[in-house]
Amino acid sequence: MMRWISWLWLAAGCAVLGQNDPADRTAVAGPAYSRFRLTLDPGERTQLLGPLWSQQSVWPETITDGLGPSDWPPPATLGDPAAVSRIARTFTLSPLFSYYTEPSVEAAFVDVLYPVVTYDRYGSESRFQIFQVISFSGGADQEAARSRTYTLFPFLFARRSENPEENYTALWPLYGTMQKRLFRDATKFLLWPLYVQTRKADVVTDNYVAPFVHVRRGNGLQGWQFWPFAGHEVKLPTVRTNTLGELEPVAAHEKRFVMWPFYATGSSGLGTTNEMTQGLFLPFYSYQRSPARDTRTYFWPFGVTLTDDREIGYRQTSVLWPVYIRARGEGKYQNR
């Protein structure tokens, strides 16, 4: 082993000593060692054992402006701490460790056994995590209020902010409040899953012994479920303000189920030109109807499916899809 390493370093040394132009700072010894100028940026890269070990330096354009590639780095700046501190640097020891820093935008990224441990910083924003179980993040919101978020998944969720309205603490499964976590705008719970309240946009759902029993309300919306026995939800047509400050319609819908998943029906897009109805009577029959397309399935999932696509222009019959398919029409012709 030691003899192999000695030959490796000897080859690297011969490559460095054998370069024709010392100012070029380029040396290559096959996959064992290489050092070369970057093509698109004013900088230099060194690699050892192919991609396993590498380091790279990119000089700021304010220092290299007007200089040719052979003039990098400018000798006068090598002893200038202010200039050296603006060099963007990358170091990689694959697959164990990588480090990248870009002083011009106050950015730094560190990965250890990615994605096990990561640290990312960009300006005032930062985040550190260990296997997405332990994480800390911080930064400022649109109102310049700084905050810190702490997570010990799934037991602790907390935020501390200069804006008191954004503070929260949740100690799962006992009690707590969360904001913009777990794909919801707000979550409150007491002895999870006995009581859990979630809010997403204007829709508030109160869960009792989640996810089996819930009552839901919102803008023009009412619903309930006692899963898997029965459930019903209705939403009336409403309007909302979009990102341009204009009013736009929100379609109505209605859905219900009994002994899910054996019987369920639903209608969506009500009040628009693309109303759709669908139903399940498993395993005997299912359907979907809309102005553009109708689909019927008998004895799902192994039976016959009939499709009438008026938008594309074809009719299709399939059995044991995708084993047998026969389609005829202007928009599709297929035999399988």
JSON list of C-alpha atoms in Angstrom, two decimals, residues 50-260:
[
{"chain": "A", "resi": 50, "resn": "GLY", "atom": "CA", "xyz": [-10.22, 11.69, -10.24]},
{"chain": "A", "resi": 51, "resn": "PRO", "atom": "CA", "xyz": [-13.31, 13.19, -8.59]},
{"chain": "A", "resi": 52, "resn": "LEU", "atom": "CA", "xyz": [-12.59, 11.82, -5.10]},
{"chain": "A", "resi": 53, "resn": "TRP", "atom": "CA", "xyz": [-10.59, 14.83, -3.87]},
{"chain": "A", "resi": 54, "resn": "SER", "atom": "CA", "xyz": [-10.79, 18.29, -5.39]},
{"chain": "A", "resi": 55, "resn": "GLN", "atom": "CA", "xyz": [-10.41, 21.94, -4.54]},
{"chain": "A", "resi": 56, "resn": "GLN", "atom": "CA", "xyz": [-11.27, 24.97, -6.60]},
{"chain": "A", "resi": 57, "resn": "SER", "atom": "CA", "xyz": [-10.72, 28.73, -6.35]},
{"chain": "A", "resi": 58, "resn": "VAL", "atom": "CA", "xyz": [-12.54, 31.39, -8.36]},
{"chain": "A", "resi": 59, "resn": "TRP", "atom": "CA", "xyz": [-11.25, 34.95, -8.24]},
{"chain": "A", "resi": 60, "resn": "PRO", "atom": "CA", "xyz": [-13.63, 37.94, -8.26]},
{"chain": "A", "resi": 61, "resn": "GLU", "atom": "CA", "xyz": [-13.92, 39.72, -11.60]},
{"chain": "A", "resi": 62, "resn": "THR", "atom": "CA", "xyz": [-13.00, 43.02, -9.93]},
{"chain": "A", "resi": 63, "resn": "ILE", "atom": "CA", "xyz": [-9.51, 41.61, -9.34]},
{"chain": "A", "resi": 64, "resn": "THR", "atom": "CA", "xyz": [-9.03, 39.79, -12.66]},
{"chain": "A", "resi": 65, "resn": "ASP", "atom": "CA", "xyz": [-10.62, 42.39, -14.95]},
{"chain": "A", "resi": 66, "resn": "GLY", "atom": "CA", "xyz": [-8.37, 42.95, -17.95]},
{"chain": "A", "resi": 67, "resn": "LEU", "atom": "CA", "xyz": [-6.01, 40.06, -17.14]},
{"chain": "A", "resi": 68, "resn": "GLY", "atom": "CA", "xyz": [-5.39, 37.03, -19.32]},
{"chain": "A", "resi": 69, "resn": "PRO", "atom": "CA", "xyz": [-5.73, 33.47, -17.97]},
{"chain": "A", "resi": 70, "resn": "SER", "atom": "CA", "xyz": [-1.98, 33.14, -17.52]},
{"chain": "A", "resi": 71, "resn": "ASP", "atom": "CA", "xyz": [-2.00, 36.22, -15.25]},
{"chain": "A", "resi": 72, "resn": "TRP", "atom": "CA", "xyz": [-4.31, 34.65, -12.62]},
{"chain": "A", "resi": 73, "resn": "PRO", "atom": "CA", "xyz": [-3.96, 35.09, -9.73]},
{"chain": "A", "resi": 74, "resn": "PRO", "atom": "CA", "xyz": [-2.43, 38.59, -9.80]},
{"chain": "A", "resi": 75, "resn": "PRO", "atom": "CA", "xyz": [0.78, 38.38, -7.73]},
{"chain": "A", "resi": 76, "resn": "ALA", "atom": "CA", "xyz": [0.10, 41.73, -6.07]},
{"chain": "A", "resi": 77, "resn": "THR", "atom": "CA", "xyz": [-3.13, 40.43, -4.54]},
{"chain": "A", "resi": 78, "resn": "LEU", "atom": "CA", "xyz": [-1.74, 37.25, -2.99]},
{"chain": "A", "resi": 79, "resn": "GLY", "atom": "CA", "xyz": [-0.67, 39.15, 0.08]},
{"chain": "A", "resi": 80, "resn": "ASP", "atom": "CA", "xyz": [-3.82, 41.28, 0.31]},
{"chain": "A", "resi": 81, "resn": "PRO", "atom": "CA", "xyz": [-6.17, 39.74, 2.92]},
{"chain": "A", "resi": 82, "resn": "ALA", "atom": "CA", "xyz": [-9.12, 41.78, 1.63]},
{"chain": "A", "resi": 83, "resn": "ALA", "atom": "CA", "xyz": [-8.68, 40.38, -1.89]},
{"chain": "A", "resi": 84, "resn": "VAL", "atom": "CA", "xyz": [-8.05, 36.82, -0.76]},
{"chain": "A", "resi": 85, "resn": "SER", "atom": "CA", "xyz": [-11.17, 36.89, 1.43]},
{"chain": "A", "resi": 86, "resn": "ARG", "atom": "CA", "xyz": [-13.31, 37.44, -1.70]},
{"chain": "A", "resi": 87, "resn": "ILE", "atom": "CA", "xyz": [-12.18, 34.22, -3.41]},
{"chain": "A", "resi": 88, "resn": "ALA", "atom": "CA", "xyz": [-14.94, 31.65, -3.95]},
{"chain": "A", "resi": 89, "resn": "ARG", "atom": "CA", "xyz": [-13.66, 28.28, -2.78]},
{"chain": "A", "resi": 90, "resn": "THR", "atom": "CA", "xyz": [-14.83, 24.69, -3.16]},
{"chain": "A", "resi": 91, "resn": "PHE", "atom": "CA", "xyz": [-13.44, 21.61, -1.44]},
{"chain": "A", "resi": 92, "resn": "THR", "atom": "CA", "xyz": [-14.71, 18.06, -1.95]},
{"chain": "A", "resi": 93, "resn": "LEU", "atom": "CA", "xyz": [-13.78, 14.71, -0.44]},
{"chain": "A", "resi": 94, "resn": "SER", "atom": "CA", "xyz": [-16.36, 12.47, -2.10]},
{"chain": "A", "resi": 95, "resn": "PRO", "atom": "CA", "xyz": [-18.65, 11.12, -0.82]},
{"chain": "A", "resi": 96, "resn": "LEU", "atom": "CA", "xyz": [-17.78, 12.16, 2.73]},
{"chain": "A", "resi": 97, "resn": "PHE", "atom": "CA", "xyz": [-17.56, 15.92, 2.73]},
{"chain": "A", "resi": 98, "resn": "SER", "atom": "CA", "xyz": [-18.01, 18.99, 0.54]},
{"chain": "A", "resi": 99, "resn": "TYR", "atom": "CA", "xyz": [-17.67, 22.69, 1.21]},
{"chain": "A", "resi": 100, "resn": "TYR", "atom": "CA", "xyz": [-18.45, 25.73, -0.94]},
{"chain": "A", "resi": 101, "resn": "THR", "atom": "CA", "xyz": [-18.26, 29.40, -0.08]},
{"chain": "A", "resi": 102, "resn": "GLU", "atom": "CA", "xyz": [-19.09, 32.45, -2.20]},
{"chain": "A", "resi": 103, "resn": "PRO", "atom": "CA", "xyz": [-18.15, 35.63, -0.28]},
{"chain": "A", "resi": 104, "resn": "SER", "atom": "CA", "xyz": [-19.61, 37.99, -2.90]},
{"chain": "A", "resi": 105, "resn": "VAL", "atom": "CA", "xyz": [-23.15, 36.88, -1.97]},
{"chain": "A", "resi": 106, "resn": "GLU", "atom": "CA", "xyz": [-22.39, 35.79, 1.62]},
{"chain": "A", "resi": 107, "resn": "ALA", "atom": "CA", "xyz": [-23.15, 32.15, 0.81]},
{"chain": "A", "resi": 108, "resn": "ALA", "atom": "CA", "xyz": [-21.73, 28.94, 2.27]},
{"chain": "A", "resi": 109, "resn": "PHE", "atom": "CA", "xyz": [-22.78, 25.30, 1.87]},
{"chain": "A", "resi": 110, "resn": "VAL", "atom": "CA", "xyz": [-21.43, 22.32, 3.83]},
{"chain": "A", "resi": 111, "resn": "ASP", "atom": "CA", "xyz": [-22.46, 18.68, 3.29]},
{"chain": "A", "resi": 112, "resn": "VAL", "atom": "CA", "xyz": [-21.34, 15.72, 5.40]},
{"chain": "A", "resi": 113, "resn": "LEU", "atom": "CA", "xyz": [-22.36, 12.33, 4.00]},
{"chain": "A", "resi": 114, "resn": "TYR", "atom": "CA", "xyz": [-25.02, 14.14, 1.99]},
{"chain": "A", "resi": 115, "resn": "PRO", "atom": "CA", "xyz": [-27.95, 14.19, 2.66]},
{"chain": "A", "resi": 116, "resn": "VAL", "atom": "CA", "xyz": [-27.30, 13.11, 6.27]},
{"chain": "A", "resi": 117, "resn": "VAL", "atom": "CA", "xyz": [-25.88, 16.44, 7.50]},
{"chain": "A", "resi": 118, "resn": "THR", "atom": "CA", "xyz": [-26.18, 19.76, 5.63]},
{"chain": "A", "resi": 119, "resn": "TYR", "atom": "CA", "xyz": [-25.62, 23.42, 6.41]},
{"chain": "A", "resi": 120, "resn": "ASP", "atom": "CA", "xyz": [-26.74, 26.16, 4.00]},
{"chain": "A", "resi": 121, "resn": "ARG", "atom": "CA", "xyz": [-26.31, 29.90, 4.42]},
{"chain": "A", "resi": 122, "resn": "TYR", "atom": "CA", "xyz": [-27.27, 32.60, 1.95]},
{"chain": "A", "resi": 123, "resn": "GLY", "atom": "CA", "xyz": [-27.11, 36.13, 3.24]},
{"chain": "A", "resi": 124, "resn": "SER", "atom": "CA", "xyz": [-29.12, 36.28, 6.45]},
{"chain": "A", "resi": 125, "resn": "GLU", "atom": "CA", "xyz": [-30.88, 32.97, 5.72]},
{"chain": "A", "resi": 126, "resn": "SER", "atom": "CA", "xyz": [-29.42, 29.75, 7.17]},
{"chain": "A", "resi": 127, "resn": "ARG", "atom": "CA", "xyz": [-30.44, 26.15, 7.78]},
{"chain": "A", "resi": 128, "resn": "PHE", "atom": "CA", "xyz": [-28.77, 23.19, 9.50]},
{"chain": "A", "resi": 129, "resn": "GLN", "atom": "CA", "xyz": [-30.20, 19.67, 9.60]},
{"chain": "A", "resi": 130, "resn": "ILE", "atom": "CA", "xyz": [-29.23, 16.14, 10.58]},
{"chain": "A", "resi": 131, "resn": "PHE", "atom": "CA", "xyz": [-31.14, 13.55, 8.55]},
{"chain": "A", "resi": 132, "resn": "GLN", "atom": "CA", "xyz": [-34.19, 15.88, 8.55]},
{"chain": "A", "resi": 133, "resn": "VAL", "atom": "CA", "xyz": [-34.83, 14.89, 12.18]},
{"chain": "A", "resi": 134, "resn": "ILE", "atom": "CA", "xyz": [-32.92, 17.68, 13.92]},
{"chain": "A", "resi": 135, "resn": "SER", "atom": "CA", "xyz": [-32.99, 21.03, 12.16]},
{"chain": "A", "resi": 136, "resn": "PHE", "atom": "CA", "xyz": [-32.44, 24.72, 12.89]},
{"chain": "A", "resi": 137, "resn": "SER", "atom": "CA", "xyz": [-33.14, 27.58, 10.51]},
{"chain": "A", "resi": 138, "resn": "GLY", "atom": "CA", "xyz": [-33.16, 31.34, 10.69]},
{"chain": "A", "resi": 139, "resn": "GLY", "atom": "CA", "xyz": [-33.63, 34.48, 8.67]},
{"chain": "A", "resi": 140, "resn": "ALA", "atom": "CA", "xyz": [-35.91, 37.44, 8.12]},
{"chain": "A", "resi": 141, "resn": "ASP", "atom": "CA", "xyz": [-39.42, 37.66, 6.68]},
{"chain": "A", "resi": 142, "resn": "GLN", "atom": "CA", "xyz": [-40.77, 40.24, 4.22]},
{"chain": "A", "resi": 143, "resn": "GLU", "atom": "CA", "xyz": [-41.19, 42.71, 7.07]},
{"chain": "A", "resi": 144, "resn": "ALA", "atom": "CA", "xyz": [-37.52, 42.25, 8.12]},
{"chain": "A", "resi": 145, "resn": "ALA", "atom": "CA", "xyz": [-38.52, 40.51, 11.36]},
{"chain": "A", "resi": 146, "resn": "ARG", "atom": "CA", "xyz": [-35.84, 37.96, 12.23]},
{"chain": "A", "resi": 147, "resn": "SER", "atom": "CA", "xyz": [-36.85, 34.51, 13.45]},
{"chain": "A", "resi": 148, "resn": "ARG", "atom": "CA", "xyz": [-35.38, 31.13, 14.37]},
{"chain": "A", "resi": 149, "resn": "THR", "atom": "CA", "xyz": [-37.08, 27.76, 13.84]},
{"chain": "A", "resi": 150, "resn": "TYR", "atom": "CA", "xyz": [-36.24, 24.59, 15.79]},
{"chain": "A", "resi": 151, "resn": "THR", "atom": "CA", "xyz": [-37.34, 21.03, 15.02]},
{"chain": "A", "resi": 152, "resn": "LEU", "atom": "CA", "xyz": [-36.80, 17.68, 16.70]},
{"chain": "A", "resi": 153, "resn": "PHE", "atom": "CA", "xyz": [-39.06, 15.63, 14.47]},
{"chain": "A", "resi": 154, "resn": "PRO", "atom": "CA", "xyz": [-41.70, 14.58, 15.35]},
{"chain": "A", "resi": 155, "resn": "PHE", "atom": "CA", "xyz": [-41.61, 15.65, 19.00]},
{"chain": "A", "resi": 156, "resn": "LEU", "atom": "CA", "xyz": [-40.73, 19.37, 19.04]},
{"chain": "A", "resi": 157, "resn": "PHE", "atom": "CA", "xyz": [-41.63, 22.22, 16.67]},
{"chain": "A", "resi": 158, "resn": "ALA", "atom": "CA", "xyz": [-40.86, 25.79, 17.74]},
{"chain": "A", "resi": 159, "resn": "ARG", "atom": "CA", "xyz": [-40.25, 29.28, 16.36]},
{"chain": "A", "resi": 160, "resn": "ARG", "atom": "CA", "xyz": [-39.01, 32.43, 18.03]},
{"chain": "A", "resi": 161, "resn": "SER", "atom": "CA", "xyz": [-39.46, 35.68, 16.13]},
{"chain": "A", "resi": 162, "resn": "GLU", "atom": "CA", "xyz": [-39.16, 39.42, 16.62]},
{"chain": "A", "resi": 163, "resn": "ASN", "atom": "CA", "xyz": [-42.84, 39.44, 15.61]},
{"chain": "A", "resi": 164, "resn": "PRO", "atom": "CA", "xyz": [-44.66, 37.88, 18.62]},
{"chain": "A", "resi": 165, "resn": "GLU", "atom": "CA", "xyz": [-47.56, 36.75, 16.40]},
{"chain": "A", "resi": 166, "resn": "GLU", "atom": "CA", "xyz": [-45.23, 34.29, 14.65]},
{"chain": "A", "resi": 167, "resn": "ASN", "atom": "CA", "xyz": [-44.06, 32.56, 17.85]},
{"chain": "A", "resi": 168, "resn": "TYR", "atom": "CA", "xyz": [-45.26, 29.01, 18.47]},
{"chain": "A", "resi": 169, "resn": "THR", "atom": "CA", "xyz": [-44.34, 25.84, 20.35]},
{"chain": "A", "resi": 170, "resn": "ALA", "atom": "CA", "xyz": [-45.63, 22.32, 19.80]},
{"chain": "A", "resi": 171, "resn": "LEU", "atom": "CA", "xyz": [-44.70, 19.34, 21.96]},
{"chain": "A", "resi": 172, "resn": "TRP", "atom": "CA", "xyz": [-46.10, 16.29, 20.20]},
{"chain": "A", "resi": 173, "resn": "PRO", "atom": "CA", "xyz": [-48.34, 14.46, 21.08]},
{"chain": "A", "resi": 174, "resn": "LEU", "atom": "CA", "xyz": [-49.31, 16.49, 24.16]},
{"chain": "A", "resi": 175, "resn": "TYR", "atom": "CA", "xyz": [-50.18, 20.04, 23.13]},
{"chain": "A", "resi": 176, "resn": "GLY", "atom": "CA", "xyz": [-49.12, 22.77, 20.77]},
{"chain": "A", "resi": 177, "resn": "THR", "atom": "CA", "xyz": [-49.55, 25.18, 17.90]},
{"chain": "A", "resi": 178, "resn": "MET", "atom": "CA", "xyz": [-47.67, 25.32, 14.61]},
{"chain": "A", "resi": 179, "resn": "GLN", "atom": "CA", "xyz": [-47.66, 27.76, 11.70]},
{"chain": "A", "resi": 180, "resn": "LYS", "atom": "CA", "xyz": [-46.79, 26.83, 8.12]},
{"chain": "A", "resi": 181, "resn": "ARG", "atom": "CA", "xyz": [-45.62, 23.34, 9.06]},
{"chain": "A", "resi": 182, "resn": "LEU", "atom": "CA", "xyz": [-46.64, 19.88, 7.83]},
{"chain": "A", "resi": 183, "resn": "PHE", "atom": "CA", "xyz": [-48.24, 21.31, 4.65]},
{"chain": "A", "resi": 184, "resn": "ARG", "atom": "CA", "xyz": [-50.75, 23.41, 6.63]},
{"chain": "A", "resi": 185, "resn": "ASP", "atom": "CA", "xyz": [-50.98, 27.14, 7.31]},
{"chain": "A", "resi": 186, "resn": "ALA", "atom": "CA", "xyz": [-51.77, 26.48, 10.97]},
{"chain": "A", "resi": 187, "resn": "THR", "atom": "CA", "xyz": [-52.16, 23.43, 13.21]},
{"chain": "A", "resi": 188, "resn": "LYS", "atom": "CA", "xyz": [-53.40, 23.11, 16.79]},
{"chain": "A", "resi": 189, "resn": "PHE", "atom": "CA", "xyz": [-53.63, 19.87, 18.74]},
{"chain": "A", "resi": 190, "resn": "LEU", "atom": "CA", "xyz": [-54.35, 18.47, 22.18]},
{"chain": "A", "resi": 191, "resn": "LEU", "atom": "CA", "xyz": [-53.39, 14.87, 22.96]},
{"chain": "A", "resi": 192, "resn": "TRP", "atom": "CA", "xyz": [-52.91, 14.02, 19.29]},
{"chain": "A", "resi": 193, "resn": "PRO", "atom": "CA", "xyz": [-54.86, 12.32, 17.69]},
{"chain": "A", "resi": 194, "resn": "LEU", "atom": "CA", "xyz": [-57.77, 13.00, 20.06]},
{"chain": "A", "resi": 195, "resn": "TYR", "atom": "CA", "xyz": [-58.12, 16.59, 18.81]},
{"chain": "A", "resi": 196, "resn": "VAL", "atom": "CA", "xyz": [-56.33, 18.21, 15.86]},
{"chain": "A", "resi": 197, "resn": "GLN", "atom": "CA", "xyz": [-57.38, 21.43, 14.15]},
{"chain": "A", "resi": 198, "resn": "THR", "atom": "CA", "xyz": [-55.79, 22.41, 10.83]},
{"chain": "A", "resi": 199, "resn": "ARG", "atom": "CA", "xyz": [-56.18, 25.42, 8.57]},
{"chain": "A", "resi": 200, "resn": "LYS", "atom": "CA", "xyz": [-55.22, 25.68, 4.92]},
{"chain": "A", "resi": 201, "resn": "ALA", "atom": "CA", "xyz": [-56.18, 28.95, 3.27]},
{"chain": "A", "resi": 202, "resn": "ASP", "atom": "CA", "xyz": [-59.78, 29.57, 4.44]},
{"chain": "A", "resi": 203, "resn": "VAL", "atom": "CA", "xyz": [-60.62, 25.91, 5.17]},
{"chain": "A", "resi": 204, "resn": "VAL", "atom": "CA", "xyz": [-60.61, 24.88, 8.85]},
{"chain": "A", "resi": 205, "resn": "THR", "atom": "CA", "xyz": [-60.86, 21.19, 9.77]},
{"chain": "A", "resi": 206, "resn": "ASP", "atom": "CA", "xyz": [-61.55, 19.94, 13.30]},
{"chain": "A", "resi": 207, "resn": "ASN", "atom": "CA", "xyz": [-60.39, 16.31, 13.67]},
{"chain": "A", "resi": 208, "resn": "TYR", "atom": "CA", "xyz": [-61.55, 14.07, 16.50]},
{"chain": "A", "resi": 209, "resn": "VAL", "atom": "CA", "xyz": [-59.51, 10.88, 16.77]},
{"chain": "A", "resi": 210, "resn": "ALA", "atom": "CA", "xyz": [-57.80, 11.86, 13.51]},
{"chain": "A", "resi": 211, "resn": "PRO", "atom": "CA", "xyz": [-58.23, 10.90, 10.76]},
{"chain": "A", "resi": 212, "resn": "PHE", "atom": "CA", "xyz": [-61.50, 9.09, 11.44]},
{"chain": "A", "resi": 213, "resn": "VAL", "atom": "CA", "xyz": [-63.90, 11.91, 12.39]},
{"chain": "A", "resi": 214, "resn": "HIS", "atom": "CA", "xyz": [-63.75, 15.49, 11.18]},
{"chain": "A", "resi": 215, "resn": "VAL", "atom": "CA", "xyz": [-65.92, 18.56, 10.66]},
{"chain": "A", "resi": 216, "resn": "ARG", "atom": "CA", "xyz": [-64.82, 21.03, 7.97]},
{"chain": "A", "resi": 217, "resn": "ARG", "atom": "CA", "xyz": [-65.84, 24.61, 7.24]},
{"chain": "A", "resi": 218, "resn": "GLY", "atom": "CA", "xyz": [-64.68, 27.39, 4.96]},
{"chain": "A", "resi": 219, "resn": "ASN", "atom": "CA", "xyz": [-65.80, 30.06, 2.52]},
{"chain": "A", "resi": 220, "resn": "GLY", "atom": "CA", "xyz": [-69.01, 28.51, 1.16]},
{"chain": "A", "resi": 221, "resn": "LEU", "atom": "CA", "xyz": [-67.89, 25.07, 2.33]},
{"chain": "A", "resi": 222, "resn": "GLN", "atom": "CA", "xyz": [-69.35, 22.61, 4.83]},
{"chain": "A", "resi": 223, "resn": "GLY", "atom": "CA", "xyz": [-68.41, 18.98, 5.32]},
{"chain": "A", "resi": 224, "resn": "TRP", "atom": "CA", "xyz": [-68.05, 16.07, 7.71]},
{"chain": "A", "resi": 225, "resn": "GLN", "atom": "CA", "xyz": [-66.84, 12.48, 7.73]},
{"chain": "A", "resi": 226, "resn": "PHE", "atom": "CA", "xyz": [-66.98, 9.41, 9.95]},
{"chain": "A", "resi": 227, "resn": "TRP", "atom": "CA", "xyz": [-64.41, 7.39, 8.07]},
{"chain": "A", "resi": 228, "resn": "PRO", "atom": "CA", "xyz": [-64.71, 4.79, 6.63]},
{"chain": "A", "resi": 229, "resn": "PHE", "atom": "CA", "xyz": [-68.47, 4.61, 7.16]},
{"chain": "A", "resi": 230, "resn": "ALA", "atom": "CA", "xyz": [-69.81, 7.84, 5.64]},
{"chain": "A", "resi": 231, "resn": "GLY", "atom": "CA", "xyz": [-68.91, 11.40, 4.69]},
{"chain": "A", "resi": 232, "resn": "HIS", "atom": "CA", "xyz": [-70.30, 14.39, 2.81]},
{"chain": "A", "resi": 233, "resn": "GLU", "atom": "CA", "xyz": [-68.86, 17.74, 1.68]},
{"chain": "A", "resi": 234, "resn": "VAL", "atom": "CA", "xyz": [-70.43, 20.63, -0.27]},
{"chain": "A", "resi": 235, "resn": "LYS", "atom": "CA", "xyz": [-68.84, 23.82, -1.56]},
{"chain": "A", "resi": 236, "resn": "LEU", "atom": "CA", "xyz": [-70.89, 26.62, -3.13]},
{"chain": "A", "resi": 237, "resn": "PRO", "atom": "CA", "xyz": [-69.60, 28.86, -5.95]},
{"chain": "A", "resi": 238, "resn": "THR", "atom": "CA", "xyz": [-67.50, 31.73, -4.55]},
{"chain": "A", "resi": 239, "resn": "VAL", "atom": "CA", "xyz": [-65.00, 34.34, -5.72]},
{"chain": "A", "resi": 240, "resn": "ARG", "atom": "CA", "xyz": [-61.47, 35.13, -4.59]},
{"chain": "A", "resi": 241, "resn": "THR", "atom": "CA", "xyz": [-58.82, 37.74, -5.28]},
{"chain": "A", "resi": 242, "resn": "ASN", "atom": "CA", "xyz": [-55.86, 36.51, -7.33]},
{"chain": "A", "resi": 243, "resn": "THR", "atom": "CA", "xyz": [-52.26, 37.72, -7.21]},
{"chain": "A", "resi": 244, "resn": "LEU", "atom": "CA", "xyz": [-53.10, 40.54, -9.65]},
{"chain": "A", "resi": 245, "resn": "GLY", "atom": "CA", "xyz": [-55.77, 41.91, -7.32]},
{"chain": "A", "resi": 246, "resn": "GLU", "atom": "CA", "xyz": [-58.58, 40.77, -9.60]},
{"chain": "A", "resi": 247, "resn": "LEU", "atom": "CA", "xyz": [-61.66, 38.77, -8.62]},
{"chain": "A", "resi": 248, "resn": "GLU", "atom": "CA", "xyz": [-61.90, 35.28, -10.09]},
{"chain": "A", "resi": 249, "resn": "PRO", "atom": "CA", "xyz": [-64.58, 32.60, -9.65]},
{"chain": "A", "resi": 250, "resn": "VAL", "atom": "CA", "xyz": [-64.02, 29.46, -7.59]},
{"chain": "A", "resi": 251, "resn": "ALA", "atom": "CA", "xyz": [-66.00, 26.46, -8.81]},
{"chain": "A", "resi": 252, "resn": "ALA", "atom": "CA", "xyz": [-68.36, 24.51, -6.57]},
{"chain": "A", "resi": 253, "resn": "HIS", "atom": "CA", "xyz": [-68.06, 20.83, -5.74]},
{"chain": "A", "resi": 254, "resn": "GLU", "atom": "CA", "xyz": [-69.86, 18.08, -3.88]},
{"chain": "A", "resi": 255, "resn": "LYS", "atom": "CA", "xyz": [-68.62, 14.66, -2.78]},
{"chain": "A", "resi": 256, "resn": "ARG", "atom": "CA", "xyz": [-69.84, 11.84, -0.57]},
{"chain": "A", "resi": 257, "resn": "PHE", "atom": "CA", "xyz": [-68.92, 8.29, 0.36]},
{"chain": "A", "resi": 258, "resn": "VAL", "atom": "CA", "xyz": [-70.47, 5.32, 2.16]},
{"chain": "A", "resi": 259, "resn": "MET", "atom": "CA", "xyz": [-68.34, 2.41, 3.36]},
{"chain": "A", "resi": 260, "resn": "TRP", "atom": "CA", "xyz": [-65.25, 3.80, 1.60]}
]
